[in-house]
C-alpha positions as a printed Julia matrix, in Angstrom:
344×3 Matrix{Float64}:
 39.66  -20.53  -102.03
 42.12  -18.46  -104.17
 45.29  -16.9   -103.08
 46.76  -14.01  -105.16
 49.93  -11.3   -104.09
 51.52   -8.18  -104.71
 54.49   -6.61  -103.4
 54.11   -4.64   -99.71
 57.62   -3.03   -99.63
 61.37   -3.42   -99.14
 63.05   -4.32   -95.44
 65.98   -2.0    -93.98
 68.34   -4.63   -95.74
 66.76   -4.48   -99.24
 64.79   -7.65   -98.82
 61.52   -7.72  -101.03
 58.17   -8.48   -98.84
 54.89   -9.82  -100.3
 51.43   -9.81   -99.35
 49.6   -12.87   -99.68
 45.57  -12.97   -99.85
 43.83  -15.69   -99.46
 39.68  -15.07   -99.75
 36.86  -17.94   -99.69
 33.25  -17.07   -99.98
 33.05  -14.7    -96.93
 36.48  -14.09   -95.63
 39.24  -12.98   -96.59
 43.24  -13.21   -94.64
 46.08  -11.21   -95.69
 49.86  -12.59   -94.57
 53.16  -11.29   -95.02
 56.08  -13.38   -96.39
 57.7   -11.08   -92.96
 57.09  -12.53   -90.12
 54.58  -14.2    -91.24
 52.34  -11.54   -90.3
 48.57  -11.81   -90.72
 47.99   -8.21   -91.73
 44.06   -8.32   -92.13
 41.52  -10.34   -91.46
 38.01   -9.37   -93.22
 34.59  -10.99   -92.62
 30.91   -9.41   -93.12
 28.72   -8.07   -90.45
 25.39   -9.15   -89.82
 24.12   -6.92   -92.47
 27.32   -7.74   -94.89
 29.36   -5.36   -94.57
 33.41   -6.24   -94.53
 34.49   -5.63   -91.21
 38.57   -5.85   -90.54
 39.34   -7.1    -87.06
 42.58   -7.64   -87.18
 45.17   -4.91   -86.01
 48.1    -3.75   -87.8
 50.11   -1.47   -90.2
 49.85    0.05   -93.6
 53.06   -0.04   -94.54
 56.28   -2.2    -93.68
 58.07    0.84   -91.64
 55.66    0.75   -88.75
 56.34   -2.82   -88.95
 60.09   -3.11   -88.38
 60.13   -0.23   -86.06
 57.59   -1.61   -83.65
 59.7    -4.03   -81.52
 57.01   -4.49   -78.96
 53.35   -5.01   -80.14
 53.97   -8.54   -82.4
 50.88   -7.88   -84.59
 49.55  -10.5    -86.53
 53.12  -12.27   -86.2
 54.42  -15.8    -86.15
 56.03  -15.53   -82.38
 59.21  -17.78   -81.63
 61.3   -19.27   -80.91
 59.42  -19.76   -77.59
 56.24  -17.7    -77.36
 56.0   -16.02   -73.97
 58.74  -15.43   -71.16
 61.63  -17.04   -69.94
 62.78  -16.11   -66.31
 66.17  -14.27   -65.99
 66.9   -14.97   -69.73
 68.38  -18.27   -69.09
 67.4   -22.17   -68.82
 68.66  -25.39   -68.28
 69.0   -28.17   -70.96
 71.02  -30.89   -70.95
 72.77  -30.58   -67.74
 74.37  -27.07   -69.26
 72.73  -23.48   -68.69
 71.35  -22.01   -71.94
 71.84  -17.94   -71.72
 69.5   -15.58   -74.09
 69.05  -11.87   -74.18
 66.77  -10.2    -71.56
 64.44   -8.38   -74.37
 61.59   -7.43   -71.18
 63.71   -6.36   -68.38
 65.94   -8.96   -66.94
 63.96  -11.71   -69.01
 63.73  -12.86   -72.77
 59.68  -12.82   -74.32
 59.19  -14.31   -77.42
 62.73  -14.46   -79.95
 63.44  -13.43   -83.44
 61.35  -14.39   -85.54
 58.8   -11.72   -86.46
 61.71  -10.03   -87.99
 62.65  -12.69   -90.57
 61.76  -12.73   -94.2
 60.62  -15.76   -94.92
 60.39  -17.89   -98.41
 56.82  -18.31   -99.67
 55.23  -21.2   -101.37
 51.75  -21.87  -102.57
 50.81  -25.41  -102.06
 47.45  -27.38  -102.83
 45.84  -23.94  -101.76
 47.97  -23.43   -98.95
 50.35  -20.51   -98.33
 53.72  -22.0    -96.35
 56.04  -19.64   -95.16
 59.17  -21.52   -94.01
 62.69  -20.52   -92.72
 65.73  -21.32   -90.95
 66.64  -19.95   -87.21
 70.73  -21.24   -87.11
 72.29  -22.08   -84.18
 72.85  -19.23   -81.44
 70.67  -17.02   -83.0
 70.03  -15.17   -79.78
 71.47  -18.21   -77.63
 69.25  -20.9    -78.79
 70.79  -24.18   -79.6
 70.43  -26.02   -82.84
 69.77  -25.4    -86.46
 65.64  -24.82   -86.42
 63.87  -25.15   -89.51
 60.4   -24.23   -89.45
 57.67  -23.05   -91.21
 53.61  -22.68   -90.28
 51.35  -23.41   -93.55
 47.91  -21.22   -93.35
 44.93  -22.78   -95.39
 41.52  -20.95   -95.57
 38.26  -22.91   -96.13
 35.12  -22.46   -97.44
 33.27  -22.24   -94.49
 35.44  -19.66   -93.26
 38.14  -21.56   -90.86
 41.92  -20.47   -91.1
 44.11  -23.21   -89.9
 47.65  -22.47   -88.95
 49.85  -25.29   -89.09
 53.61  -24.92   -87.62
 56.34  -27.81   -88.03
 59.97  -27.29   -86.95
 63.14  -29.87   -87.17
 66.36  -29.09   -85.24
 70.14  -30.42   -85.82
 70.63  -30.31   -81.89
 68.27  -30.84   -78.64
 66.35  -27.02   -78.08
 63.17  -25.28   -76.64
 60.45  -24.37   -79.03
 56.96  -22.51   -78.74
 55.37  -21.54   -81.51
 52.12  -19.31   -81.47
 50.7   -15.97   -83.77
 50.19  -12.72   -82.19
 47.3   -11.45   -83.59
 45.28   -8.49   -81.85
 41.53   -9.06   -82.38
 38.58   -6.76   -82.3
 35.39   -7.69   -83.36
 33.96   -4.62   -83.44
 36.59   -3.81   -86.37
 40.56   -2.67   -85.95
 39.41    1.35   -85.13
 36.42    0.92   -83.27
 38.19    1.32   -79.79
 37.57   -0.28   -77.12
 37.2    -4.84   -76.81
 35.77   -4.9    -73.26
 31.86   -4.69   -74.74
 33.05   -8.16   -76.36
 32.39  -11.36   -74.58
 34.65  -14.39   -74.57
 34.72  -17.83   -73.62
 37.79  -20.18   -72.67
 37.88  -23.98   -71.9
 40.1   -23.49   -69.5
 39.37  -24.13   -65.33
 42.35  -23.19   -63.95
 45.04  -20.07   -65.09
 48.8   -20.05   -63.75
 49.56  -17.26   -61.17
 51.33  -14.59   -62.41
 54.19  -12.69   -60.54
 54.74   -9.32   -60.63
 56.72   -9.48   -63.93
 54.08  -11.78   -65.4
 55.89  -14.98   -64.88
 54.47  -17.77   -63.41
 54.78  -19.21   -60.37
 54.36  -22.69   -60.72
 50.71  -22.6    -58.94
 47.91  -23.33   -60.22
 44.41  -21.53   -59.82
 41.0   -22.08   -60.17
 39.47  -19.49   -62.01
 36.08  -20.4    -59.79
 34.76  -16.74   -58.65
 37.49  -14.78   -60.47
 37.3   -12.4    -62.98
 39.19  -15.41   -64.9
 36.13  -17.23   -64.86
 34.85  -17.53   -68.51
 33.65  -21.16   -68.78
 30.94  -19.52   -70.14
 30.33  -16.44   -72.36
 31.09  -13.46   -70.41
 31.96   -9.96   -71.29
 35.9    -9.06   -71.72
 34.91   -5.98   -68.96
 34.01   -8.5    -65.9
 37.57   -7.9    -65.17
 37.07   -4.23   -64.94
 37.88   -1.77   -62.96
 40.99   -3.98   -62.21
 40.0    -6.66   -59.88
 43.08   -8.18   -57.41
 45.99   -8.7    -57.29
 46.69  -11.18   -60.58
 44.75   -8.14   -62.76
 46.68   -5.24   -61.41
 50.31   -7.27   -62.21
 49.46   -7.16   -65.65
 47.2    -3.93   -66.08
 44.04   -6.71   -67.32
 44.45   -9.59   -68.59
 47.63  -11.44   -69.49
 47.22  -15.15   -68.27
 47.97  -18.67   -69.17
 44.33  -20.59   -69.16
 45.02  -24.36   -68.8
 42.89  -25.94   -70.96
 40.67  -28.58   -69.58
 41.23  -32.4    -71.29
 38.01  -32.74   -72.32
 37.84  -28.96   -73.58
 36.2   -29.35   -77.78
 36.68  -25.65   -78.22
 39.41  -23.65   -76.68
 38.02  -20.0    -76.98
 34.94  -18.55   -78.33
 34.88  -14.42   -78.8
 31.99  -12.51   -80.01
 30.64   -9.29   -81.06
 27.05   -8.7    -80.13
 27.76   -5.39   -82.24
 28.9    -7.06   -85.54
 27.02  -10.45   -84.58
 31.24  -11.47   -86.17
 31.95  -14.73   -83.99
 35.39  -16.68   -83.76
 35.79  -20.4    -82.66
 39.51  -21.82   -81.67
 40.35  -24.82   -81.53
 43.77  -26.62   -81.26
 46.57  -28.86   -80.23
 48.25  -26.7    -78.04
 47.6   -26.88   -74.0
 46.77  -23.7    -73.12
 45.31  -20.39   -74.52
 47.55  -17.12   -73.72
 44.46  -14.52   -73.1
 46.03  -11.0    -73.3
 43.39   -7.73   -73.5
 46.01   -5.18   -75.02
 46.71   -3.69   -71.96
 50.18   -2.0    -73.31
 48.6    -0.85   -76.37
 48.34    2.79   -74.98
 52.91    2.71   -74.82
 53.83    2.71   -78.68
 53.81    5.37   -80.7
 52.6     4.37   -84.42
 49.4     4.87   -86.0
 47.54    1.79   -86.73
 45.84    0.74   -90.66
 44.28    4.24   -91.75
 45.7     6.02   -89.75
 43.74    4.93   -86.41
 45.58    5.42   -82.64
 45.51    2.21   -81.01
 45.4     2.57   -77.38
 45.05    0.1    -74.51
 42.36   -2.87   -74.29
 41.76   -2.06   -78.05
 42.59   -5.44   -78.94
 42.78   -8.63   -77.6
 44.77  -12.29   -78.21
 44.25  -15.12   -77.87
 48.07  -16.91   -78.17
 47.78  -21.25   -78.32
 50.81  -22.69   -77.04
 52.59  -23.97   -74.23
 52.68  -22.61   -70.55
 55.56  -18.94   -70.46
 58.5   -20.28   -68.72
 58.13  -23.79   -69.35
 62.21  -24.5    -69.64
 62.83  -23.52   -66.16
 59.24  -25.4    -64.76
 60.05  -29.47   -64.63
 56.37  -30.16   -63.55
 55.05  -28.02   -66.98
 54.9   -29.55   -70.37
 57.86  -30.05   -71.79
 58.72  -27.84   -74.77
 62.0   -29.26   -75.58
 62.56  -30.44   -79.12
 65.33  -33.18   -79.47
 67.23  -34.04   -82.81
 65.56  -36.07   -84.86
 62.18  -35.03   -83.59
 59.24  -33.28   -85.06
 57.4   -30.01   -83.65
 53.89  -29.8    -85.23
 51.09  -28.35   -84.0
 47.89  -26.54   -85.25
 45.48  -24.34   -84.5
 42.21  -23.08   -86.13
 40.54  -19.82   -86.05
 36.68  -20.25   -87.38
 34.69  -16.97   -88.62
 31.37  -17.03   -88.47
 28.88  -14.1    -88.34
 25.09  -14.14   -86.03
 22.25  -12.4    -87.26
């Protein structure tokens, strides 16, 4: 594996930003020192041709000025929603902005320029969130290391340290299509999740605390099953969110968290991970912002899809979740791997 760079552009605030490659045998990742965005992601075809299936931008602008999409970005401090912008911790009431309506989604930290270092054959992108920034307590230094194998499996590994007790949450954002970034449509793709049971959604996609079995739902893909099964929008938990855009549980004795695959491309992904649960989102806002994609293409909705490890949306203000607080003196680390493979 070899890593090489060159310079993408200059931020609003005259900060320099660098595109990192990193390319084994038969795949090759490109990340951004900004928000540590994973720009591309190539592998071959069945026939060997380089297909991209990773969405994004050309050029930094479209980057800073999307504030909604996340592609390809490191997404914290705490990855999903947090109800009414606020949370307890500590016996005190911890007050954010409302970034998605009354409530606060994901933080800063796409945004950041971050310092770059390459390690052993490992890009680590690493940076420091300071206390307050947007309400959150605590000096948070963190950074998420991507490494790239020979057999074609990038890991993501994230690590934070705090001077004071805080919530953390750390996923990527990526938007996947197997069928390559233009090709359109990701409901002719079929996925597979380890996951029994989802969290019910409310009408603002936050959950309620309940727990369903995804046992005759369109949620139901214990086994490989196409993206569409969900389609036309089926109930009530589909039409909240326009498709999918659901916390799977994932069960204990789950090896493999998510599966997606092509039969187009025969291009095939494995996750796996230390995370509880598997954010499944099908791109159903894709049609609402207004910049052209890499060459130009018009992303529109259910063009993409993610698949976000972390911890359950909301967890702060839900005692019986997982707790995502991290207390001084402790260590946040958790990892996730994507694996590219491709089926004749």
């Amino acid at each position: 594996m070899k890593i090489t760079s060159r310079h993408f552009g200059v931020t609003r605030d005259g900060q320099e930003v660098t595109e990192y490659t990193l390319a084994c045998s038969n795949v090759q990742v490109s990340v951004l020192n900004y928000g540590a965005i994973i720009r591309s992601i190539i592998v071959p075809d069945r026939n060997g041709k380089p297909v991209d299936i990773a969405l994004g931008y050309d050029n930094l602008a479209s980057y800073e000025e999307d504030s909604s999409t996340n592609f390809g970005a490191l997404t914290g401090r705490f990855a999903g929603r947090i109800r009414e912008a606020r949370f307890p911790l500590n016996g005190e009431e911890v007050v954010l902005p409302p970034n998605s309506g009354r409530h606060h989604l994901h933080g800063p930290f796409r945004n950041k320029v971050l310092q770059a270092s390459v390690c052993g054959g490992s890009l680590v992108l690493s940076g420091v969130s300071p206390a307050e920034e947007e309400g959150y307590p605590g000096d948070l230094s963190f950074s998420v290391t991507y490494t790239l194998s020979d057999d074609g499996i990038l890991g993501m590994i994230y690590d934070a340290d705090t001077t004071a007790d805080t919530v953390v949450n750390l996923t990527n954002h990526s938007y996947f299509n197997l069928n390559g970034h233009a090709s359109g449509t990701v409901l002719d793709q079929e996925l597979q999740l380890g996951a029994s049971h989802i969290l019910e959604n409310t009408d603002e996609l936050l959950p309620t605390g309940e727990i369903l079995s995804v046992a005759g739902t369109p949620f139901d893909f214990r086994r490989l099953a196409p993206i569409s099964q969900g389609f036309p929008l089926q109930g009530e938990q589909m039409e909240f969110a326009g498709g999918y855009d659901h916390c799977f549980l994932l069960d204990e004795d789950a090896k493999i968290a998510a599966i997606a695959h092509s039969a187009k491309t025969g291009i095939t992904m494995e996750v796996t991970t230390t995370q509880p649960a598997v954010v499944f989102y099908s791109g159903n806002f894709l049609m609402d912002h207004p910049f052209r994609g890499k060459g130009g293409c018009q992303y529109d909705a259910q063009h993409g899809f993610c698949l976000e490890t972390q911890h359950a949306p909301d967890s702060p203000n839900m005692p019986a979740f997982p707790t995502t607080t991290l207390k001084a003196g402790e260590h946040y680390h958790e990892a996730t791997l994507w694996k590219f493979l491709t089926l004749k």
